[in-house]
XYZ file of C-alpha atoms in Angstrom:
399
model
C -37.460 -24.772 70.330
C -39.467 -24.443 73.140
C -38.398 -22.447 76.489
C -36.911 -24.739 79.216
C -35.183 -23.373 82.694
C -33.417 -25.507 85.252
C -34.612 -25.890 88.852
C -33.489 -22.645 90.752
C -29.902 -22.374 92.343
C -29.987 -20.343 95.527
C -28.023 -17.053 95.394
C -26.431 -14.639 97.648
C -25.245 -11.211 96.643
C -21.136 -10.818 97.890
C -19.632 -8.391 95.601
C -15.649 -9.333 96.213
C -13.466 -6.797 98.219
C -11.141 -5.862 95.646
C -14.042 -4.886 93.592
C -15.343 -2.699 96.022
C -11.673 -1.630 97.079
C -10.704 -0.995 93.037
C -13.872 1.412 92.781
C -13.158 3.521 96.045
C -9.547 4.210 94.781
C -10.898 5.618 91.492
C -13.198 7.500 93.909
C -10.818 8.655 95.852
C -8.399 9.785 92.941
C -10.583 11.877 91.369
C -10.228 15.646 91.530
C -12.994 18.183 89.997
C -10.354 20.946 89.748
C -10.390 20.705 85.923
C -14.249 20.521 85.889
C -14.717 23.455 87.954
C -12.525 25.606 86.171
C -14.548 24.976 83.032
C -18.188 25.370 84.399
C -20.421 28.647 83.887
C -20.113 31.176 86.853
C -23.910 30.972 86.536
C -24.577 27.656 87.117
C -24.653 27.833 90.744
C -28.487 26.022 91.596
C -28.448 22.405 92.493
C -32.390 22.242 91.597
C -31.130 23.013 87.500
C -30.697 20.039 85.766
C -31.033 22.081 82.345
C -27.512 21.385 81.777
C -27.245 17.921 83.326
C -26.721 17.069 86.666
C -25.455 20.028 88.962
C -22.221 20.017 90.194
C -23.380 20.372 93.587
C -24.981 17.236 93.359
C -22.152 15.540 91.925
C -19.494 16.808 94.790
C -22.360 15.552 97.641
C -22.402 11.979 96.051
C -18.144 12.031 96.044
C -18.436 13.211 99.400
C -20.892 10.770 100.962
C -18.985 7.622 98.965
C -15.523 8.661 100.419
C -16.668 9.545 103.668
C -20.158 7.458 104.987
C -21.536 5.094 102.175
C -21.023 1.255 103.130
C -21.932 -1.061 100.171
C -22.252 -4.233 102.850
C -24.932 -2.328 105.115
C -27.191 -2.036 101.587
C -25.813 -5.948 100.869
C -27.182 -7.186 103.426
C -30.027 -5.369 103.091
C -30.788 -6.631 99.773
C -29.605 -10.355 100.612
C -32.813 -9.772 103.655
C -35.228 -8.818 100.839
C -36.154 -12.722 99.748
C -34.370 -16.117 99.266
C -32.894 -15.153 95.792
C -32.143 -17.817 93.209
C -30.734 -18.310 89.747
C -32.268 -19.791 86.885
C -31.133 -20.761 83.873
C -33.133 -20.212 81.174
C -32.995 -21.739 77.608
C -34.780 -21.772 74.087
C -34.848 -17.842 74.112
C -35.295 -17.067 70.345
C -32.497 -16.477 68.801
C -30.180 -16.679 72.031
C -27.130 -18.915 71.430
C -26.534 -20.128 75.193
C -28.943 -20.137 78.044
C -29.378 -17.333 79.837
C -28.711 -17.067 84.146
C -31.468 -15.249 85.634
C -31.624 -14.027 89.051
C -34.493 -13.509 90.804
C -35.847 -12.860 94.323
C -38.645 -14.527 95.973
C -40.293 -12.961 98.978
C -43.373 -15.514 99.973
C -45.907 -14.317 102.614
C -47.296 -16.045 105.583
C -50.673 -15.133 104.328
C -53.126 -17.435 103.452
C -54.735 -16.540 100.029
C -51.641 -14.522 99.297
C -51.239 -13.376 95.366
C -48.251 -14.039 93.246
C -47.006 -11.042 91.885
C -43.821 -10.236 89.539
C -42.454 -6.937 89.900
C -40.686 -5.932 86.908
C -37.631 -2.960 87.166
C -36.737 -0.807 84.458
C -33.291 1.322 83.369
C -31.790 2.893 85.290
C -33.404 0.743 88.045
C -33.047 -3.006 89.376
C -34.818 -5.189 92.161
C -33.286 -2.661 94.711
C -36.459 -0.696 93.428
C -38.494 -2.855 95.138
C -37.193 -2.966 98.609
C -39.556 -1.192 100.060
C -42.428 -2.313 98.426
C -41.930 -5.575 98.291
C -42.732 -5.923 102.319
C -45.715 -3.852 102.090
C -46.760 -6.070 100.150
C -45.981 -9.251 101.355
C -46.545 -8.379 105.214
C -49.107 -5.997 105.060
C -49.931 -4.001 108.634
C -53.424 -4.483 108.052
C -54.854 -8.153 108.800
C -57.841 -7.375 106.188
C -55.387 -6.391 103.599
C -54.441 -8.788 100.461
C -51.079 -10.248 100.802
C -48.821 -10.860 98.203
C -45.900 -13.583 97.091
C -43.329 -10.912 95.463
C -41.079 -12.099 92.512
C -38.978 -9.578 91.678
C -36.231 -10.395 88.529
C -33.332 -9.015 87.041
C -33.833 -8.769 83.309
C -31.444 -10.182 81.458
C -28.118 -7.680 81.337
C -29.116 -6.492 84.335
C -27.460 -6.815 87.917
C -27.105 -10.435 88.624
C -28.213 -12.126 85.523
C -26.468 -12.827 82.439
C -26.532 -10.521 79.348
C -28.149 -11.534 76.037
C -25.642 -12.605 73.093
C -27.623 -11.779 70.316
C -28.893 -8.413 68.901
C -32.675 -7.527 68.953
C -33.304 -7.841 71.864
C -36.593 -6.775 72.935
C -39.351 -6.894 75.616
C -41.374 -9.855 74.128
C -37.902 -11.958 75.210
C -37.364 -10.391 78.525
C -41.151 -11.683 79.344
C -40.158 -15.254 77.841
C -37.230 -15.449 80.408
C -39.353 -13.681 83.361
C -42.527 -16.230 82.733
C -39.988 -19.251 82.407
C -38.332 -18.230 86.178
C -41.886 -17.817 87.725
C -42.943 -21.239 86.303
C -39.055 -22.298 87.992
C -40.366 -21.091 91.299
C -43.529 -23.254 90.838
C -45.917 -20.380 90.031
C -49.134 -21.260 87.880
C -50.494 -17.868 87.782
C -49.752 -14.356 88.572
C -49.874 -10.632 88.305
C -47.527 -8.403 87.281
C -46.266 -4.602 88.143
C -44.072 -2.601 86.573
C -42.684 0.917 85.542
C -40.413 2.878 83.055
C -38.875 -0.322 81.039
C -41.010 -2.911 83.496
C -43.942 -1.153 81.595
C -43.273 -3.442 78.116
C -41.868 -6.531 80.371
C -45.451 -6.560 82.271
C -47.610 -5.831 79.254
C -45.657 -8.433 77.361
C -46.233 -10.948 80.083
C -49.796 -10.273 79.765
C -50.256 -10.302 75.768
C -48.400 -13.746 75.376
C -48.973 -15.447 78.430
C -52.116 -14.739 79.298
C -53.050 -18.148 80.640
C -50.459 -17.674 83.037
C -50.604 -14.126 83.402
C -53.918 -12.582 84.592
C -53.513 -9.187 84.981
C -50.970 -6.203 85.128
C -50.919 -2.833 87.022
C -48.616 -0.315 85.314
C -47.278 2.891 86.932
C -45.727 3.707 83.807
C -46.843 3.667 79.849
C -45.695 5.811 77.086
C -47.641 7.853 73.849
C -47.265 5.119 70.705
C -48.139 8.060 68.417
C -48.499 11.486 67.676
C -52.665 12.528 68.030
C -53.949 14.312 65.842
C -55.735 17.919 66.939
C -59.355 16.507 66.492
C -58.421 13.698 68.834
C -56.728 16.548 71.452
C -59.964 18.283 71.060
C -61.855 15.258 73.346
C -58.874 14.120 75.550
C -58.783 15.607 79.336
C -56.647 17.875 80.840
C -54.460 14.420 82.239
C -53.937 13.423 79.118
C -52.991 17.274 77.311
C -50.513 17.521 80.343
C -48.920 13.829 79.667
C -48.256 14.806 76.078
C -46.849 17.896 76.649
C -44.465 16.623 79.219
C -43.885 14.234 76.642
C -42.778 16.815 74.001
C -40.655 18.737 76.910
C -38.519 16.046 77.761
C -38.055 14.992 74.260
C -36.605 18.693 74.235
C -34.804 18.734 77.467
C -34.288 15.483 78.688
C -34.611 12.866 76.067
C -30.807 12.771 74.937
C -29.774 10.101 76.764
C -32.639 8.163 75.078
C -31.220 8.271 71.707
C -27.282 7.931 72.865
C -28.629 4.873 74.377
C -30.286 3.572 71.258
C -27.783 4.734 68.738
C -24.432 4.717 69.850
C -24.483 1.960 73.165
C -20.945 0.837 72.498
C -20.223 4.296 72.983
C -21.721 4.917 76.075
C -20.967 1.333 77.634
C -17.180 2.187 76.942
C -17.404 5.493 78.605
C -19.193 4.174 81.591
C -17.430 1.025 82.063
C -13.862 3.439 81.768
C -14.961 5.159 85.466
C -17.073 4.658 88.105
C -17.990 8.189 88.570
C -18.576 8.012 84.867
C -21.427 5.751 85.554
C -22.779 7.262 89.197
C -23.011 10.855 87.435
C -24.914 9.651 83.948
C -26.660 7.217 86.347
C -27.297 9.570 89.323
C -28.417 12.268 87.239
C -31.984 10.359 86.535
C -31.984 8.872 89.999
C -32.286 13.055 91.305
C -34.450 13.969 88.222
C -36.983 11.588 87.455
C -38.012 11.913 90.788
C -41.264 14.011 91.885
C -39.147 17.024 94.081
C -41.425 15.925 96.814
C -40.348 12.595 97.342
C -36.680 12.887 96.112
C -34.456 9.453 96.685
C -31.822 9.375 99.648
C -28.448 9.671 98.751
C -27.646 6.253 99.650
C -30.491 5.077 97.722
C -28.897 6.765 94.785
C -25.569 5.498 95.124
C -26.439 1.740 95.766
C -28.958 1.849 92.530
C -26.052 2.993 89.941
C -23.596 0.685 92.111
C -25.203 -2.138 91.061
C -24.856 -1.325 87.691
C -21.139 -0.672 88.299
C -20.132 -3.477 90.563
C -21.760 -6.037 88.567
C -20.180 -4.873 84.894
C -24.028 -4.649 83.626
C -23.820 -1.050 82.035
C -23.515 -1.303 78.279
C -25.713 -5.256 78.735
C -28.318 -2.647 80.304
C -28.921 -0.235 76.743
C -29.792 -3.561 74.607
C -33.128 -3.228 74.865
C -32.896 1.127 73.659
C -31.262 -0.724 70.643
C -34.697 -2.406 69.573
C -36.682 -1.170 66.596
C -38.468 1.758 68.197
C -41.738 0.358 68.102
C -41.031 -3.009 68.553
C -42.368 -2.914 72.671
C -45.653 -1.381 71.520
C -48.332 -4.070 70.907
C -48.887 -6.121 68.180
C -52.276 -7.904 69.609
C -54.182 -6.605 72.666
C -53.807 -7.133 76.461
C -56.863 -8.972 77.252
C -56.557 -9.475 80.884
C -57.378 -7.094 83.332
C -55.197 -4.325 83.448
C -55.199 -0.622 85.331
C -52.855 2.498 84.759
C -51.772 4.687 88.038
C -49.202 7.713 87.268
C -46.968 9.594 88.891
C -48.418 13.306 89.410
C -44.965 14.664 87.739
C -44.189 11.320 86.134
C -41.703 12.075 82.848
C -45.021 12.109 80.588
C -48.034 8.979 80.301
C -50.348 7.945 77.257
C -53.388 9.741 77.266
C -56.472 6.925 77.837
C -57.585 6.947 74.763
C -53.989 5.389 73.418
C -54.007 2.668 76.433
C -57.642 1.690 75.715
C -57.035 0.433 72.315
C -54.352 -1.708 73.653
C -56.029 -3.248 76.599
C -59.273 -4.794 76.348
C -59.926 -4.741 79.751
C -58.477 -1.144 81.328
C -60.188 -1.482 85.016
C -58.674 2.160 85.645
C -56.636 5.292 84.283
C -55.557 7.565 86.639
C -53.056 10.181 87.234
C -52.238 9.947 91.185
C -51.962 13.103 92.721
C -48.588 12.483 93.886
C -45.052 10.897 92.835
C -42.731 11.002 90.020
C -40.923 8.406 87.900
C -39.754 6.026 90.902
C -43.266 5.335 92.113
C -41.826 2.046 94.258
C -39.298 4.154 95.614
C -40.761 7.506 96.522
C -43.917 6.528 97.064
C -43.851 2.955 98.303
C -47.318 3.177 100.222
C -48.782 4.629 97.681
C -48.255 2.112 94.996
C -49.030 -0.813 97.539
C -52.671 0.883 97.784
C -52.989 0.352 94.099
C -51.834 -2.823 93.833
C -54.092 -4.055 96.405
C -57.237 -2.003 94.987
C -56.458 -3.332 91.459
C -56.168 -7.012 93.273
C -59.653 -6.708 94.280
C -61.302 -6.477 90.844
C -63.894 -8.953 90.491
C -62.482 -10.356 87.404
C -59.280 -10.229 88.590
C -59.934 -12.595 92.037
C -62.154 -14.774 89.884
C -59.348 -15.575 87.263
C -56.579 -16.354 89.992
């Protein structure tokens, strides 16, 4: 059955007051008396996450929620970002309905401007993108390349529908992303993307590669264990991105595999509280970050509200519940392509690993500054390397 979509339905984000109302109550009621009677005298640092997040940080997000945070200020300033739409989106294998995909579509006034998908990962959304997104599309430089932005929800995510079926993976996220830029009227494109964005961009570019003509990454992950004779000719980059890879699977990797194994689990605790969610949330929005270029508070609090307003929490872990390796390649990228990491990004694939996947790597580099977030913290920063990667030969010739 081949993919289909409808033509797109415009959009605007109103989350209902009782919603909002319903969450500040639970706010509101909760007390950490209990919590604090049962925490180590020792723990006192709000920079020591090695027992989860600090309660410091935890009391400041309360605090700024029941006292200064107003969910229609960042509304509206999400509603400003594009003219958003939803699509619906059928003939996903092995989906039993069509799906509703929302999207955002930011167009510049550029002539010559590029389309380009910008693809979120967990715990993220489009908010990611709202400060990138005009960089890119209304650049402050008149010689710099311009950029349409179309920025999704995956499936399960924020405004669009969840999946129905299990095994869900990255190879159908990219199905439903390519059928919503064809929607929009888009023959070809690039495509960004980080942490979970990584597999939706590189599958993008592996099956739709007629469409698709090249991907920057800010984010890709070891696909196996080297061996010491392959350490022995890999450069201090890569040595540091698989240690940081074995630390976090030591320190910071449990949520990956309560995710994965047990998401009923987790969905039910989340969807039982909102703090529930805005601490197991907010926790990776204060630690994935490089310390440098930390998100604001309010930037924390409307990313994991998202998730909470819109009921997409447990919809969110479907794609942890795929076959581990099922978002690694099974055929080569073989359009352009460039890697740019965060300088304290969670770990990265040394080149060697991301050069036998992709044909034509323009670029692997380890920026030297940043963290997990790059369109967040560093919104400037990852514009640059957009634009640079934009002006590849190959990559102008093939748009």
């Amino acid at each position: 059955m081949p993919v289909t979509w409808s033509k797109p339905s415009p959009f605007s984000i109103s989350i209902p007051e009782a919603r909002i109302q319903a969450v500040d109550a639970a706010v509101r009621a909760f007390d950490f008396a209990d919590f604090d009677a049962n925490i180590l005298a020792t723990h006192i640092s709000e920079n020591d996450f090695s027992l989860g997040l600090p309660p410091a940080i935890a009391k400041r997000l309360v605090k700024r929620l029941r006292t200064g945070y107003d969910w229609r200020e960042y509304e509206k300033v999400m509603n400003d970002l594009g003219t958003h739409y939803i699509v619906k989106v059928d003939g996903i294998p092995g989906e039993p309905e069509p799906l509703s995909v929302h999207v955002i579509e930011r167009r510049s006034k550029r002539d010559g401007a590029i389309p380009i998908v910008l693809n979120h990962g967990w715990p993220g959304s489009f908010f990611e993108f709202y400060k990138l997104a005009p960089l890119l599309t209304d650049p402050s430089n008149p010689n710099d390349q311009a950029f349409h932005c179309i920025i999704p929800s995956m499936p399960g995510y924020a405004f669009s529908s969840p999946p129905k079926a299990r095994g869900w993976t990255g190879y159908k996220v990219a199905a439903a992303v390519d059928a919503v830029v064809q929607a929009l009227g888009y023959e070809k494109y690039l495509a960004q993307g980080g942490d979970l964005g990584w597999a939706t961009s590189s599958r993008l570019a592996s099956e739709y590669p007629e469409r698709c003509k090249g991907i920057h990454l800010n984010f890709i992950p070891p696909h196996y264990t080297p061996t010491e004779l392959q350490k022995a000719t890999m450069s201090a980059d890569d040595i540091r991105g698989l240690e940081a890879d074995a630390d976090f699977e030591r320190s910071g990797g449990a949520y990956f595999r309560m995710n994965k194994t047990v998401p009923y689990t987790v969905g039910l605790i989340l969807a039982s509280s909102p703090l529930a969610a805005l601490f197991y949330i907010g926790e990776k929005l204060y630690r994935w970050p490089a310390p440098d270029s930390l998100l604001s508070i309010d930037e924390v609090l409307t990313s994991a509200l998202l998730y909470i307003y819109t009921g997409s929490l447990t919809s969110s872990l479907w794609l942890y519940v795929a076959p581990t390796h099922s978002d690694h390649l099974h055929k080569k990228i073989q359009v352009p392509s460039a890697f740019s990491g965060g300088r304290v990004d969670l770990f990265w694939a040394p080149k060697s690993q991301v050069e036998e996947q992709h044909e034509k790597l323009v670029w692997w580099r380890i920026l030297g500054e940043g963290g997990h977030f790059l369109a967040l913290e560093k919104p400037e920063v990852l514009a640059r390397e957009v634009r640079e990667f934009a002006r590849v030969s190959e990559v102008q010739r093939s748009l």
